[in-house]
Coordinates of C-alpha atoms in Angstrom, one line a residue:
M1 CA 20.0 -3.0 -40.2
F2 CA 17.2 -5.7 -40.2
D3 CA 16.3 -6.3 -44.0
I4 CA 13.1 -8.1 -43.6
E5 CA 12.8 -9.0 -47.3
Q6 CA 16.3 -10.8 -47.0
E7 CA 15.5 -12.3 -43.9
L8 CA 12.2 -13.8 -45.3
K9 CA 14.4 -15.6 -47.8
K10 CA 16.4 -17.3 -45.2
L11 CA 13.6 -18.6 -43.2
P12 CA 13.8 -22.7 -43.1
D13 CA 11.0 -25.1 -44.0
H14 CA 10.9 -26.2 -40.4
P15 CA 8.7 -26.3 -37.5
G16 CA 9.1 -23.5 -34.9
V17 CA 8.0 -20.4 -33.2
Y18 CA 8.2 -16.8 -34.5
L19 CA 8.6 -13.7 -32.4
M20 CA 7.7 -10.2 -34.1
H21 CA 9.6 -7.2 -32.6
D22 CA 8.6 -3.5 -32.9
K23 CA 11.1 -0.6 -33.6
D24 CA 11.9 -0.5 -29.8
D25 CA 12.5 -4.2 -29.9
A26 CA 9.4 -5.2 -27.9
I27 CA 7.9 -8.5 -28.6
I28 CA 4.5 -7.7 -30.2
Y29 CA 3.5 -11.1 -31.4
I30 CA 4.4 -14.6 -30.9
G31 CA 3.0 -17.6 -33.1
K32 CA 4.2 -21.2 -34.2
A33 CA 4.2 -22.9 -37.5
I34 CA 4.4 -26.3 -39.1
S35 CA 6.7 -24.5 -41.6
L36 CA 8.3 -21.1 -40.6
K37 CA 9.2 -20.3 -44.1
K38 CA 5.4 -20.7 -45.4
R39 CA 3.8 -19.1 -42.2
V40 CA 6.0 -16.1 -41.7
R41 CA 6.0 -15.1 -45.3
Q42 CA 2.3 -14.8 -45.2
Y43 CA 2.3 -11.7 -43.1
F44 CA 4.2 -9.7 -45.6
Q45 CA 2.4 -10.7 -48.6
R46 CA -0.1 -8.1 -50.0
S47 CA -2.4 -10.4 -51.5
T48 CA -3.2 -12.2 -48.4
N49 CA -6.4 -11.2 -46.5
K50 CA -4.9 -10.7 -43.3
G51 CA -7.6 -9.1 -41.2
A52 CA -7.5 -5.9 -39.3
K53 CA -5.5 -7.3 -36.2
I54 CA -2.7 -8.8 -38.5
E55 CA -2.7 -5.6 -40.7
K56 CA -2.0 -3.4 -37.8
M57 CA 0.6 -5.6 -36.4
V58 CA 2.4 -6.1 -39.5
E59 CA 2.7 -2.3 -40.1
N60 CA 4.7 -2.3 -36.6
I61 CA 7.1 -5.1 -37.2
A62 CA 10.7 -3.9 -37.3
R63 CA 12.4 -7.5 -37.2
F64 CA 11.4 -11.0 -36.5
E65 CA 13.4 -14.0 -35.0
Y66 CA 12.4 -17.6 -34.6
I67 CA 13.2 -20.9 -32.7
L68 CA 13.5 -24.3 -34.5
T69 CA 11.6 -27.2 -32.8
D70 CA 11.6 -30.9 -33.6
S71 CA 8.0 -31.0 -34.2
E72 CA 4.8 -28.9 -34.3
L73 CA 3.8 -30.0 -30.7
E74 CA 6.9 -28.8 -29.4
A75 CA 6.3 -25.5 -31.3
L76 CA 2.8 -25.4 -29.6
V77 CA 4.3 -25.9 -26.1
L78 CA 7.1 -23.2 -26.6
E79 CA 4.6 -21.0 -28.0
C80 CA 2.4 -21.1 -24.9
N81 CA 5.5 -20.6 -22.6
L82 CA 6.7 -17.5 -24.6
I83 CA 3.2 -16.0 -24.5
K84 CA 2.9 -16.3 -20.9
E85 CA 6.3 -15.0 -20.2
H86 CA 6.3 -12.0 -22.7
R87 CA 2.5 -11.3 -23.0
P88 CA 2.7 -9.9 -26.3
K89 CA 0.4 -6.8 -27.4
Y90 CA -1.1 -8.7 -30.5
N91 CA -1.7 -12.1 -29.0
T92 CA -5.0 -12.5 -27.4
M93 CA -4.5 -12.3 -23.8
L94 CA -5.9 -13.9 -20.5
K95 CA -6.0 -11.0 -18.1
D96 CA -5.8 -12.6 -14.8
D97 CA -3.1 -15.5 -14.3
K98 CA -4.6 -17.9 -11.4
S99 CA -3.2 -20.8 -9.5
Y100 CA -6.0 -22.8 -7.9
P101 CA -5.9 -24.2 -4.6
Y102 CA -5.7 -27.8 -3.6
I103 CA -6.2 -29.7 -0.6
K104 CA -3.3 -32.1 0.0
V105 CA -3.1 -35.1 2.1
T106 CA 0.5 -36.2 2.8
L107 CA 0.0 -39.8 2.7
G108 CA 3.5 -40.6 2.1
E109 CA 4.0 -39.8 5.9
E110 CA 3.7 -42.1 8.7
F111 CA 1.4 -39.5 10.5
P112 CA -0.1 -37.6 7.5
R113 CA -1.3 -34.0 7.4
V114 CA -4.1 -32.0 5.7
M115 CA -2.6 -29.2 4.0
F116 CA -3.2 -26.2 1.7
S117 CA -1.4 -26.3 -1.5
R118 CA -1.4 -24.6 -5.0
R119 CA 0.8 -27.2 -6.6
M120 CA 0.1 -30.6 -7.4
K121 CA 3.3 -32.9 -7.5
K122 CA 3.6 -36.4 -8.7
D123 CA 4.3 -37.7 -5.1
K124 CA 2.8 -40.0 -2.5
S125 CA 0.4 -37.4 -1.3
K126 CA -3.4 -37.5 -2.4
Y127 CA -4.8 -34.0 -3.9
F128 CA -8.4 -32.9 -3.8
G129 CA -9.5 -30.1 -6.2
P130 CA -8.6 -27.5 -7.8
Y131 CA -11.0 -25.4 -5.9
T132 CA -12.0 -21.8 -6.7
S133 CA -12.2 -20.3 -3.4
S134 CA -9.0 -20.2 -1.2
D135 CA -11.1 -19.5 2.1
A136 CA -13.3 -22.6 1.4
V137 CA -10.1 -24.8 1.1
R138 CA -8.7 -23.2 4.5
E139 CA -12.3 -23.5 6.1
T140 CA -12.5 -27.2 5.1
I141 CA -8.8 -28.0 6.3
E142 CA -9.7 -26.3 9.7
L143 CA -12.8 -28.2 10.1
L144 CA -10.8 -31.6 9.3
D145 CA -7.9 -30.6 11.7
K146 CA -10.6 -29.7 14.3
A147 CA -12.6 -32.8 13.9
Y148 CA -10.3 -35.5 13.7
M149 CA -7.6 -33.9 15.9
L150 CA -4.7 -34.0 13.3
R151 CA -1.5 -32.6 13.4
T152 CA -0.4 -29.3 11.8
C153 CA 3.2 -29.2 12.7
N154 CA 6.2 -29.8 10.2
K155 CA 7.7 -32.1 12.4
K156 CA 9.4 -35.3 10.8
L157 CA 7.7 -38.1 12.5
P158 CA 8.5 -40.9 13.9
K159 CA 12.0 -39.5 13.8
D160 CA 11.2 -36.5 16.0
I161 CA 8.9 -38.2 18.6
A162 CA 9.4 -37.0 22.2
K163 CA 12.2 -34.4 21.2
D164 CA 10.1 -31.5 22.4
R165 CA 7.3 -30.9 24.3
P166 CA 3.8 -31.1 22.8
C167 CA 2.7 -27.9 21.4
L168 CA -0.3 -25.7 22.4
N169 CA -2.7 -27.6 20.1
Y170 CA -2.7 -30.7 22.3
H171 CA -3.0 -28.7 25.4
I172 CA -6.3 -27.3 24.0
E173 CA -7.3 -30.4 22.7
R174 CA -6.9 -30.0 19.1
C175 CA -4.2 -32.6 18.5
L176 CA -3.5 -36.2 19.8
A177 CA 0.4 -35.3 19.9
P178 CA 1.8 -38.1 17.6
C179 CA 5.0 -36.3 18.1
Q180 CA 4.9 -37.5 21.8
G181 CA 3.9 -41.0 20.8
Y182 CA 0.5 -40.5 22.5
I183 CA -1.4 -42.1 19.3
S184 CA -0.3 -45.1 17.3
S185 CA 0.2 -44.7 13.6
E186 CA -2.4 -47.2 13.0
D187 CA -5.0 -45.3 15.1
Y188 CA -4.0 -42.1 13.5
R189 CA -4.4 -43.3 9.9
K190 CA -8.2 -44.5 10.6
R191 CA -8.6 -40.7 11.4
I192 CA -6.8 -39.7 8.0
D193 CA -8.9 -42.2 6.2
A194 CA -12.0 -40.6 7.7
A195 CA -10.8 -37.4 6.7
V196 CA -10.0 -38.5 2.9
A197 CA -13.8 -40.1 2.9
F198 CA -15.0 -36.7 3.8
L199 CA -13.0 -35.1 0.9
N200 CA -14.6 -37.7 -1.2
G201 CA -18.2 -36.6 -0.4
D202 CA -18.8 -38.6 2.5
Y203 CA -20.3 -36.0 4.8
K204 CA -22.7 -38.1 6.8
S205 CA -20.1 -40.3 8.6
L206 CA -18.6 -37.0 10.1
L207 CA -21.9 -35.3 10.9
D208 CA -23.1 -38.4 12.7
E209 CA -19.7 -38.7 14.6
L210 CA -19.8 -34.7 15.7
E211 CA -23.7 -35.2 16.7
E212 CA -22.9 -38.0 18.9
K213 CA -20.1 -35.8 20.7
M214 CA -22.3 -33.0 21.1
Y215 CA -25.1 -34.9 22.7
S216 CA -22.5 -36.8 24.7
A217 CA -20.9 -33.4 26.1
S218 CA -24.6 -32.0 26.5
D219 CA -25.6 -35.0 28.9
K220 CA -22.4 -34.3 30.9
L221 CA -23.4 -30.9 31.2
D222 CA -20.2 -29.6 29.4
Y223 CA -22.4 -27.2 27.4
E224 CA -19.2 -25.2 26.1
K225 CA -17.5 -28.4 24.5
A226 CA -21.2 -29.1 23.1
G227 CA -21.1 -25.7 21.7
E228 CA -17.9 -26.3 20.0
Y229 CA -19.2 -29.4 18.4
K230 CA -22.5 -27.5 17.3
E231 CA -20.3 -24.9 15.6
Q232 CA -18.4 -27.6 13.7
I233 CA -21.5 -29.1 12.7
N234 CA -22.8 -25.8 11.4
A235 CA -19.5 -25.4 9.4
L236 CA -19.8 -29.1 7.8
K237 CA -23.4 -28.4 6.5
Q238 CA -22.2 -25.0 4.9
I239 CA -19.2 -26.9 3.4
A240 CA -21.5 -29.6 2.2
Q241 CA -23.9 -27.2 0.8
K242 CA -21.4 -25.7 -1.4
Q243 CA -20.4 -29.0 -3.0
K244 CA -23.6 -29.2 -5.1
M245 CA -23.9 -32.6 -6.7
L246 CA -24.5 -33.4 -10.6
T247 CA -25.1 -36.3 -12.3
F248 CA -21.9 -36.6 -14.4
G249 CA -20.8 -40.2 -14.0
G250 CA -18.0 -39.7 -11.5
E251 CA -15.8 -37.9 -14.2
D252 CA -13.3 -35.1 -14.2
R253 CA -14.4 -32.4 -16.7
D254 CA -13.9 -28.7 -17.4
Y255 CA -16.8 -27.0 -19.3
I256 CA -15.5 -23.8 -21.3
A257 CA -17.8 -21.0 -22.9
L258 CA -17.5 -17.6 -23.5
A259 CA -19.5 -14.5 -24.3
K260 CA -17.9 -11.3 -25.9
D261 CA -18.4 -8.0 -27.3
V262 CA -16.3 -5.9 -29.5
A263 CA -13.0 -5.8 -27.6
Q264 CA -13.5 -7.9 -24.4
A265 CA -14.7 -11.6 -23.8
V266 CA -15.7 -13.2 -20.6
V267 CA -14.6 -17.1 -20.6
Q268 CA -16.6 -19.1 -18.1
V269 CA -15.1 -22.4 -16.7
F270 CA -17.2 -25.0 -14.8
F271 CA -14.9 -27.5 -13.0
V272 CA -16.4 -30.8 -12.3
R273 CA -14.5 -33.4 -10.3
D274 CA -15.4 -36.8 -9.3
G275 CA -19.0 -36.0 -10.9
R276 CA -19.5 -32.7 -8.6
L277 CA -19.4 -29.3 -9.6
I278 CA -16.7 -28.0 -7.2
G279 CA -17.1 -24.4 -8.5
R280 CA -16.8 -22.2 -11.5
E281 CA -14.7 -19.3 -12.3
H282 CA -14.5 -16.5 -15.0
F283 CA -11.7 -14.7 -16.7
F284 CA -11.7 -11.5 -18.6
M285 CA -9.7 -11.2 -21.9
N286 CA -8.7 -8.4 -24.2
I287 CA -9.7 -9.5 -27.8
P288 CA -8.6 -8.2 -31.2
I289 CA -11.6 -6.8 -33.2
G290 CA -13.1 -9.7 -35.2
E291 CA -11.6 -12.5 -33.3
Q292 CA -13.9 -15.4 -33.7
I293 CA -15.1 -17.4 -30.6
G294 CA -13.2 -20.4 -31.6
E295 CA -9.8 -18.8 -31.7
I296 CA -10.5 -17.0 -28.4
L297 CA -11.2 -20.4 -26.8
K298 CA -8.0 -21.7 -28.6
S299 CA -5.9 -18.9 -27.1
F300 CA -7.5 -19.2 -23.6
A301 CA -6.9 -22.9 -23.5
K302 CA -3.3 -22.6 -24.4
Q303 CA -2.6 -20.3 -21.8
F304 CA -4.8 -21.4 -19.1
Y305 CA -3.7 -25.2 -19.3
S306 CA 0.0 -24.2 -19.5
G307 CA -0.1 -22.7 -16.1
T308 CA -2.8 -24.8 -14.2
P309 CA -1.2 -27.8 -12.2
Y310 CA -4.2 -30.0 -12.9
I311 CA -5.7 -31.2 -16.4
P312 CA -9.2 -33.0 -16.2
S313 CA -9.6 -36.4 -18.5
E314 CA -12.1 -34.2 -20.7
I315 CA -12.2 -30.5 -21.7
I316 CA -15.4 -29.5 -23.1
F317 CA -15.7 -26.4 -25.4
Q318 CA -18.3 -24.2 -26.8
E319 CA -17.3 -24.1 -30.4
P320 CA -14.7 -26.0 -32.5
F321 CA -11.2 -24.5 -33.4
D322 CA -8.3 -25.7 -35.2
E323 CA -5.4 -27.4 -33.7
A324 CA -7.9 -29.0 -31.2
K325 CA -6.2 -32.5 -31.8
L326 CA -2.6 -30.9 -31.4
L327 CA -3.9 -29.3 -28.1
G328 CA -5.3 -32.6 -26.7
E329 CA -1.9 -34.4 -27.6
M330 CA -0.2 -31.6 -25.6
L331 CA -2.1 -31.6 -22.7
S332 CA -2.0 -35.5 -22.8
N333 CA 1.7 -35.5 -22.5
K334 CA 1.4 -33.1 -19.5
K335 CA -1.1 -35.1 -17.7
G336 CA 0.6 -38.3 -18.3
K337 CA -2.9 -39.8 -19.4
K338 CA -5.2 -39.1 -22.3
V339 CA -7.1 -35.9 -22.3
T340 CA -10.2 -35.6 -24.5
I341 CA -11.3 -32.4 -26.1
T342 CA -14.8 -32.4 -27.4
F343 CA -17.4 -29.8 -28.8
P344 CA -21.0 -31.3 -28.0
K345 CA -24.0 -30.6 -30.3
K346 CA -26.4 -32.2 -28.3
G347 CA -27.4 -34.0 -24.8
T348 CA -26.2 -33.1 -21.5
K349 CA -23.0 -31.8 -22.2
E350 CA -24.1 -29.3 -24.7
K351 CA -26.8 -28.1 -22.3
F352 CA -24.3 -27.7 -19.5
I353 CA -22.1 -25.5 -22.3
V354 CA -25.3 -23.3 -23.0
L355 CA -25.4 -22.8 -19.2
A356 CA -21.6 -21.7 -19.2
A357 CA -22.2 -19.4 -21.8
Q358 CA -25.3 -17.8 -20.3
N359 CA -23.3 -17.2 -17.2
A360 CA -20.6 -15.5 -19.3
R361 CA -23.0 -13.4 -20.9
M362 CA -24.2 -12.3 -17.4
V363 CA -21.0 -11.4 -16.4
L364 CA -20.1 -9.4 -19.3
D365 CA -23.2 -7.5 -19.4
R366 CA -22.9 -6.7 -15.5
D367 CA -19.5 -6.4 -14.6
I368 CA -17.4 -5.5 -17.6
E369 CA -17.2 -1.7 -16.9
R370 CA -16.4 -2.4 -13.3
I371 CA -13.8 -5.1 -14.1
K372 CA -12.2 -2.6 -16.6
R373 CA -11.6 0.0 -14.0
E374 CA -10.7 -2.4 -11.5
E375 CA -8.0 -3.9 -13.7
E376 CA -6.8 -0.3 -14.5
R377 CA -6.5 0.3 -10.8
T378 CA -4.8 -3.1 -10.2
T379 CA -3.0 -5.3 -12.8
G380 CA -3.0 -2.1 -15.1
A381 CA -1.0 -0.1 -12.4
L382 CA 1.3 -3.0 -11.8
R383 CA 2.2 -3.0 -15.4
Q384 CA 2.9 0.8 -15.4
I385 CA 5.2 0.2 -12.5
E386 CA 7.0 -2.5 -14.2
E387 CA 7.6 -0.3 -17.1
I388 CA 9.1 2.5 -15.1
L389 CA 11.3 0.2 -13.4
G390 CA 12.1 -2.0 -16.2
M391 CA 11.1 -5.3 -14.4
S392 CA 8.4 -7.8 -15.3
N393 CA 6.1 -10.3 -13.6
L394 CA 5.6 -8.0 -10.7
N395 CA 3.0 -9.5 -8.3
R396 CA 3.6 -9.2 -4.6
I397 CA 4.7 -5.8 -3.0
E398 CA 5.8 -5.5 0.6
A399 CA 5.8 -2.0 2.2
Y400 CA 6.8 -0.8 5.6
D401 CA 6.5 2.1 7.8
I402 CA 7.7 3.0 11.6
S403 CA 5.3 5.0 14.0
N404 CA 6.2 6.3 17.3
T405 CA 5.6 9.4 19.6
S406 CA 9.1 11.0 20.2
G407 CA 10.5 7.6 20.6
Y408 CA 8.0 6.0 22.9
E409 CA 6.2 2.7 21.9
S410 CA 8.0 2.8 18.3
V411 CA 6.4 0.2 16.1
G412 CA 6.7 -0.9 12.3
S413 CA 4.3 -2.3 9.9
M414 CA 4.2 -4.6 6.9
V415 CA 1.7 -4.5 4.4
V416 CA 1.5 -6.7 1.4
Y417 CA -0.4 -6.2 -1.9
E418 CA -0.9 -9.0 -4.5
K419 CA -2.0 -8.1 -8.0
G420 CA -2.5 -4.8 -7.1
R421 CA -4.8 -5.6 -4.3
P422 CA -4.2 -5.6 -0.5
S423 CA -3.7 -9.1 1.1
R424 CA -4.8 -8.0 4.7
G425 CA -4.5 -11.5 5.9
Q426 CA -0.6 -11.1 5.5
Y427 CA -0.1 -7.7 7.2
R428 CA 2.3 -8.1 10.1
K429 CA 3.3 -5.6 12.9
F430 CA 6.4 -5.3 14.7
K431 CA 7.1 -3.9 18.3
I432 CA 10.5 -2.3 18.2
K433 CA 12.8 -4.1 20.9
T434 CA 16.4 -3.1 20.4
V435 CA 15.9 0.9 19.6
T436 CA 15.6 3.6 22.4
G437 CA 14.4 6.9 21.2
P438 CA 13.2 8.1 17.7
D439 CA 15.6 6.5 15.4
D440 CA 13.7 5.6 12.3
Y441 CA 16.7 4.1 10.5
A442 CA 17.5 1.8 13.1
S443 CA 13.9 0.7 13.9
M444 CA 13.5 0.0 10.2
Y445 CA 16.7 -2.1 10.1
E446 CA 15.3 -4.2 13.0
V447 CA 12.1 -4.7 11.5
L448 CA 13.4 -5.8 8.0
S449 CA 16.2 -8.0 9.9
R450 CA 13.4 -9.8 11.9
R451 CA 10.9 -10.2 9.0
F452 CA 13.6 -11.6 6.3
K453 CA 15.8 -13.7 9.1
R454 CA 12.5 -15.3 10.2
G455 CA 11.2 -15.7 6.5
K456 CA 14.6 -17.1 5.5
K457 CA 14.3 -20.0 8.2
M458 CA 11.0 -20.7 7.4
R459 CA 11.5 -21.1 3.8
E460 CA 14.5 -23.4 4.7
E461 CA 12.3 -25.5 7.1
M462 CA 9.4 -25.7 4.6
Q463 CA 12.0 -26.7 1.8
N464 CA 13.2 -29.5 4.0
N465 CA 9.7 -30.8 4.6
N466 CA 8.7 -30.6 0.9
S467 CA 6.1 -28.0 1.3
E468 CA 4.6 -26.9 -2.0
I469 CA 3.7 -23.4 -1.2
M470 CA 5.5 -20.7 0.6
S471 CA 3.3 -19.0 3.0
G472 CA 3.6 -16.5 5.8
F473 CA 6.9 -15.0 6.1
A474 CA 8.4 -17.6 4.0
A475 CA 6.7 -15.8 1.1
F476 CA 9.1 -13.1 -0.2
P477 CA 8.1 -10.2 -2.2
D478 CA 9.1 -9.2 -5.8
I479 CA 9.7 -5.9 -4.6
I480 CA 10.2 -4.0 -1.3
L481 CA 8.5 -0.5 -1.3
M482 CA 10.2 2.1 1.0
D483 CA 8.4 5.2 2.2
G484 CA 11.8 7.3 1.7
G485 CA 14.5 7.8 -0.6
R486 CA 18.1 6.6 -0.5
G487 CA 18.5 6.4 3.0
Q488 CA 15.5 4.1 3.6
V489 CA 16.5 2.2 0.6
N490 CA 19.9 1.4 1.7
I491 CA 18.8 0.4 4.9
A492 CA 16.8 -2.3 3.3
L493 CA 19.6 -3.2 0.7
K494 CA 21.9 -3.7 3.7
V495 CA 19.8 -6.2 5.4
L496 CA 19.2 -8.1 2.5
D497 CA 22.7 -8.1 1.6
E498 CA 23.5 -9.4 4.9
L499 CA 21.1 -12.1 4.6
G500 CA 22.3 -13.2 1.1
L501 CA 18.9 -12.2 -0.3
N502 CA 18.4 -10.6 -3.8
I503 CA 15.1 -8.6 -3.7
P504 CA 14.7 -5.4 -5.3
V505 CA 13.9 -2.3 -3.3
C506 CA 12.3 0.7 -4.7
G507 CA 12.0 4.0 -2.6
M508 CA 9.8 7.3 -3.2
V509 CA 11.5 10.5 -3.4
K510 CA 9.8 13.5 -2.1
D511 CA 9.6 17.1 -3.0
D512 CA 9.9 20.0 -0.5
R513 CA 6.4 19.9 0.4
H514 CA 6.9 16.0 1.2
R515 CA 5.1 14.8 -1.7
T516 CA 6.1 11.9 -3.7
R517 CA 7.8 13.3 -6.9
G518 CA 9.5 10.1 -8.3
L519 CA 11.0 6.5 -7.5
Y520 CA 14.4 5.8 -6.3
F521 CA 15.6 2.5 -7.9
D522 CA 18.7 1.1 -8.7
N523 CA 20.7 4.1 -7.7
K524 CA 18.6 6.2 -9.9
E525 CA 15.8 8.7 -9.6
L526 CA 13.2 7.8 -12.1
P527 CA 10.2 10.1 -12.8
I528 CA 6.5 9.0 -12.7
D529 CA 3.3 10.7 -13.7
T530 CA 1.6 11.7 -10.5
H531 CA -1.6 11.3 -12.4
S532 CA -1.1 7.7 -13.6
E533 CA -2.7 4.6 -12.0
G534 CA 0.9 3.3 -11.1
F535 CA 1.5 6.4 -9.2
M536 CA -2.1 6.0 -7.3
L537 CA -1.4 2.5 -6.6
I538 CA 2.0 3.2 -4.9
T539 CA 0.2 6.0 -3.0
R540 CA -2.4 3.6 -1.7
I541 CA 0.2 1.1 -0.7
Q542 CA 2.1 4.0 1.1
D543 CA -1.0 5.2 2.9
E544 CA -1.9 1.7 4.0
A545 CA 1.5 1.0 5.6
H546 CA 1.1 4.5 7.4
R547 CA -2.3 3.7 8.5
F548 CA -1.7 0.2 9.8
A549 CA 1.5 1.4 11.9
I550 CA -0.3 4.2 13.4
E551 CA -3.5 2.2 14.2
Y552 CA -1.1 -0.5 16.0
H553 CA 0.8 2.4 17.9
R554 CA -2.1 4.0 19.0
S555 CA -3.6 0.6 20.4
L556 CA -0.3 0.3 22.2
R557 CA -0.4 3.8 23.5
S558 CA -3.9 3.4 24.7
K559 CA -2.9 0.4 26.7
G560 CA 0.0 2.0 28.1
Q561 CA -1.2 5.5 28.5
V562 CA -0.6 5.4 32.4
H563 CA 3.2 4.9 31.5
S564 CA 5.3 8.0 30.7
I565 CA 7.8 8.2 27.7
L566 CA 10.4 9.4 30.4
D567 CA 10.1 6.2 32.0
D568 CA 12.2 4.7 29.2
I569 CA 15.3 7.1 29.7
D570 CA 18.0 5.6 32.0
G571 CA 18.2 7.6 35.1
I572 CA 15.1 9.2 35.3
G573 CA 12.9 8.1 38.0
P574 CA 9.5 9.3 39.1
K575 CA 11.1 12.2 41.1
R576 CA 12.9 13.5 38.1
R577 CA 10.1 12.8 35.6
R578 CA 7.6 15.0 38.0
A579 CA 10.1 17.9 38.0
L580 CA 10.7 17.9 34.3
M581 CA 7.0 17.8 33.3
K582 CA 6.3 20.6 36.0
T583 CA 9.1 22.7 34.5
F584 CA 8.3 22.3 30.8
M585 CA 4.3 21.4 31.1
G586 CA 4.6 18.9 28.5
L587 CA 6.9 16.6 26.4
E588 CA 7.5 19.3 23.6
G589 CA 9.3 21.4 26.0
I590 CA 11.4 18.9 26.9
R591 CA 12.2 17.8 23.5
T592 CA 13.3 21.3 22.4
A593 CA 15.3 22.1 25.5
D594 CA 19.1 22.1 25.4
V595 CA 21.5 20.3 27.9
G596 CA 22.3 23.2 30.0
T597 CA 18.4 24.2 30.4
L598 CA 17.6 20.4 31.5
S599 CA 20.5 20.3 34.0
K600 CA 18.8 23.4 35.9
V601 CA 15.8 21.4 36.8
E602 CA 15.3 20.6 40.2
S603 CA 17.0 17.1 41.0
M604 CA 18.6 16.8 37.7
D605 CA 22.4 16.7 37.0
M606 CA 24.4 17.1 33.9
P607 CA 24.4 13.2 33.3
S608 CA 20.7 12.9 33.6
A609 CA 20.0 16.0 31.5
Q610 CA 22.5 14.6 28.7
A611 CA 20.6 11.4 28.8
V612 CA 17.1 13.2 28.2
Y613 CA 18.8 15.2 25.3
D614 CA 20.1 12.2 23.7
F615 CA 16.8 10.3 24.0
F616 CA 15.1 12.9 21.9
H617 CA 17.9 13.7 19.6
K618 CA 19.3 10.1 18.9
D619 CA 18.9 10.2 15.3
A620 CA 21.6 12.6 14.3
K621 CA 20.4 12.5 10.6
G622 CA 17.2 14.0 11.6
D623 CA 14.0 12.8 10.1
L624 CA 14.9 13.4 6.5
D625 CA 11.6 12.4 5.1
N626 CA 9.5 12.5 8.2
E627 CA 9.1 8.8 7.7
S628 CA 7.8 8.0 11.3
G629 CA 4.0 8.2 12.1

């Protein structure tokens, strides 16, 4: 039994972090203190004016624990990490964790690449960003690769020169094939230098070069090539327009302001890099009643900058808050250079803070109800699923489905949801290669094996090349969702076990009417409220996997509609196919006929009859959950 009064007497007069637990042992609040003894005792003193938020929190404290640190700065860092990990109920929480994209130029390589990255390492590469739009980053990288014919492969050059044939990009004039030694490292470096100049804001050089190539191609009557250059010019102009220039003296700064109502706040951040406003982003926060602007800004800053890979030289806030000096010291240590925190009262900086606050107010007034509903449907639904499964940090979900018509043109689908939203660019489809007939378990085994074998290989290649972000099949899910119960789950677990992968797998248990009644996870059936947002999210994922599989199956069936399913059965040629169709007037009659009946059809013998029967009845288990499309 935890005796709070006795434990308060044992508190040390020492810096550290304290964690408050409720009766269910959930962490409900995390804080830091110069003196744990003085700070934690304050919560339980009746004379202290604690405010409504703290009063409510204290009522729910069943026990507390603490972690000693050597300094208040260490306590601040630990507090940030623990809040991010546990997301306590009574801490002011940032709703959406984001990692911002960068453009990475691998200058440490002899033949550098221009790449997408969400992490900035202390290596020989040059990073540009962070940017707020992944699409804009990819668009810019594609433009540079096209314009300067840069390599996009992962080959280790010059070590791997001439080991393989040049790839398709060389043949379509999208790469100069340094992998074959067709361009020297000196000439290639000039192209990289031009790309870096572009990323530094020198758009005119590339624009002039593309226009010259366009006119040259036009003069040679190569209008197709001229049209390609015209498209690149238009893309370049659009990108240049997005990089709005501002007079900030070439500094890297973040401007942070907010607007709030009773229980919600919108924090607006303007990102200025090298004197340019490269983008802005807003964040929704749940706040306790009565929380002041300075406290909200402090909570936001600690959470945001503990997760972002880049910290600017100056961070400008709307209002002062305590611990600003300590925060600046923490961020300076993380950056490795001095980070200045300021609270302007006049001048250009103050005017820009006002603009950020106005933008925050506009977003709050316009979108708060929509965002609340969307958050309930997405991240809120994920939190519900986490609670049911006893998991945390659930983000990426992959779901699979099989679709066929009596085993003909069997296909598999893979859909991806991130933060409760479909990530359609990461969907994948599979044409079943090794399974004959309607065997959904074998088909699912093939799909999952192909997906994770390839993913495992890609991860190893990307790690060997020091890639900083796992993309495509190399990105593994936090959980796999199967449209079925124990049988489907066991198939997935078998594949993962064979590949040495540890990924949770959850299945959906159906009732007699083929409706999901619960989840099958960790060898247990777990109930789920069928009216909850978590259940509705699972249903949307399930329906999307089913839709995507059927859509692919239909496209293949449409392309091959002159092909008969019977053509896929060994021993059944055109003559026997015509005889079967004439006798049974369709596939359904053939599928339901027994071996004896099939053997009596003209030109059929017992082995061919058995082959037809086996083709349509190969899955001895039966479609337990009717999992195919």
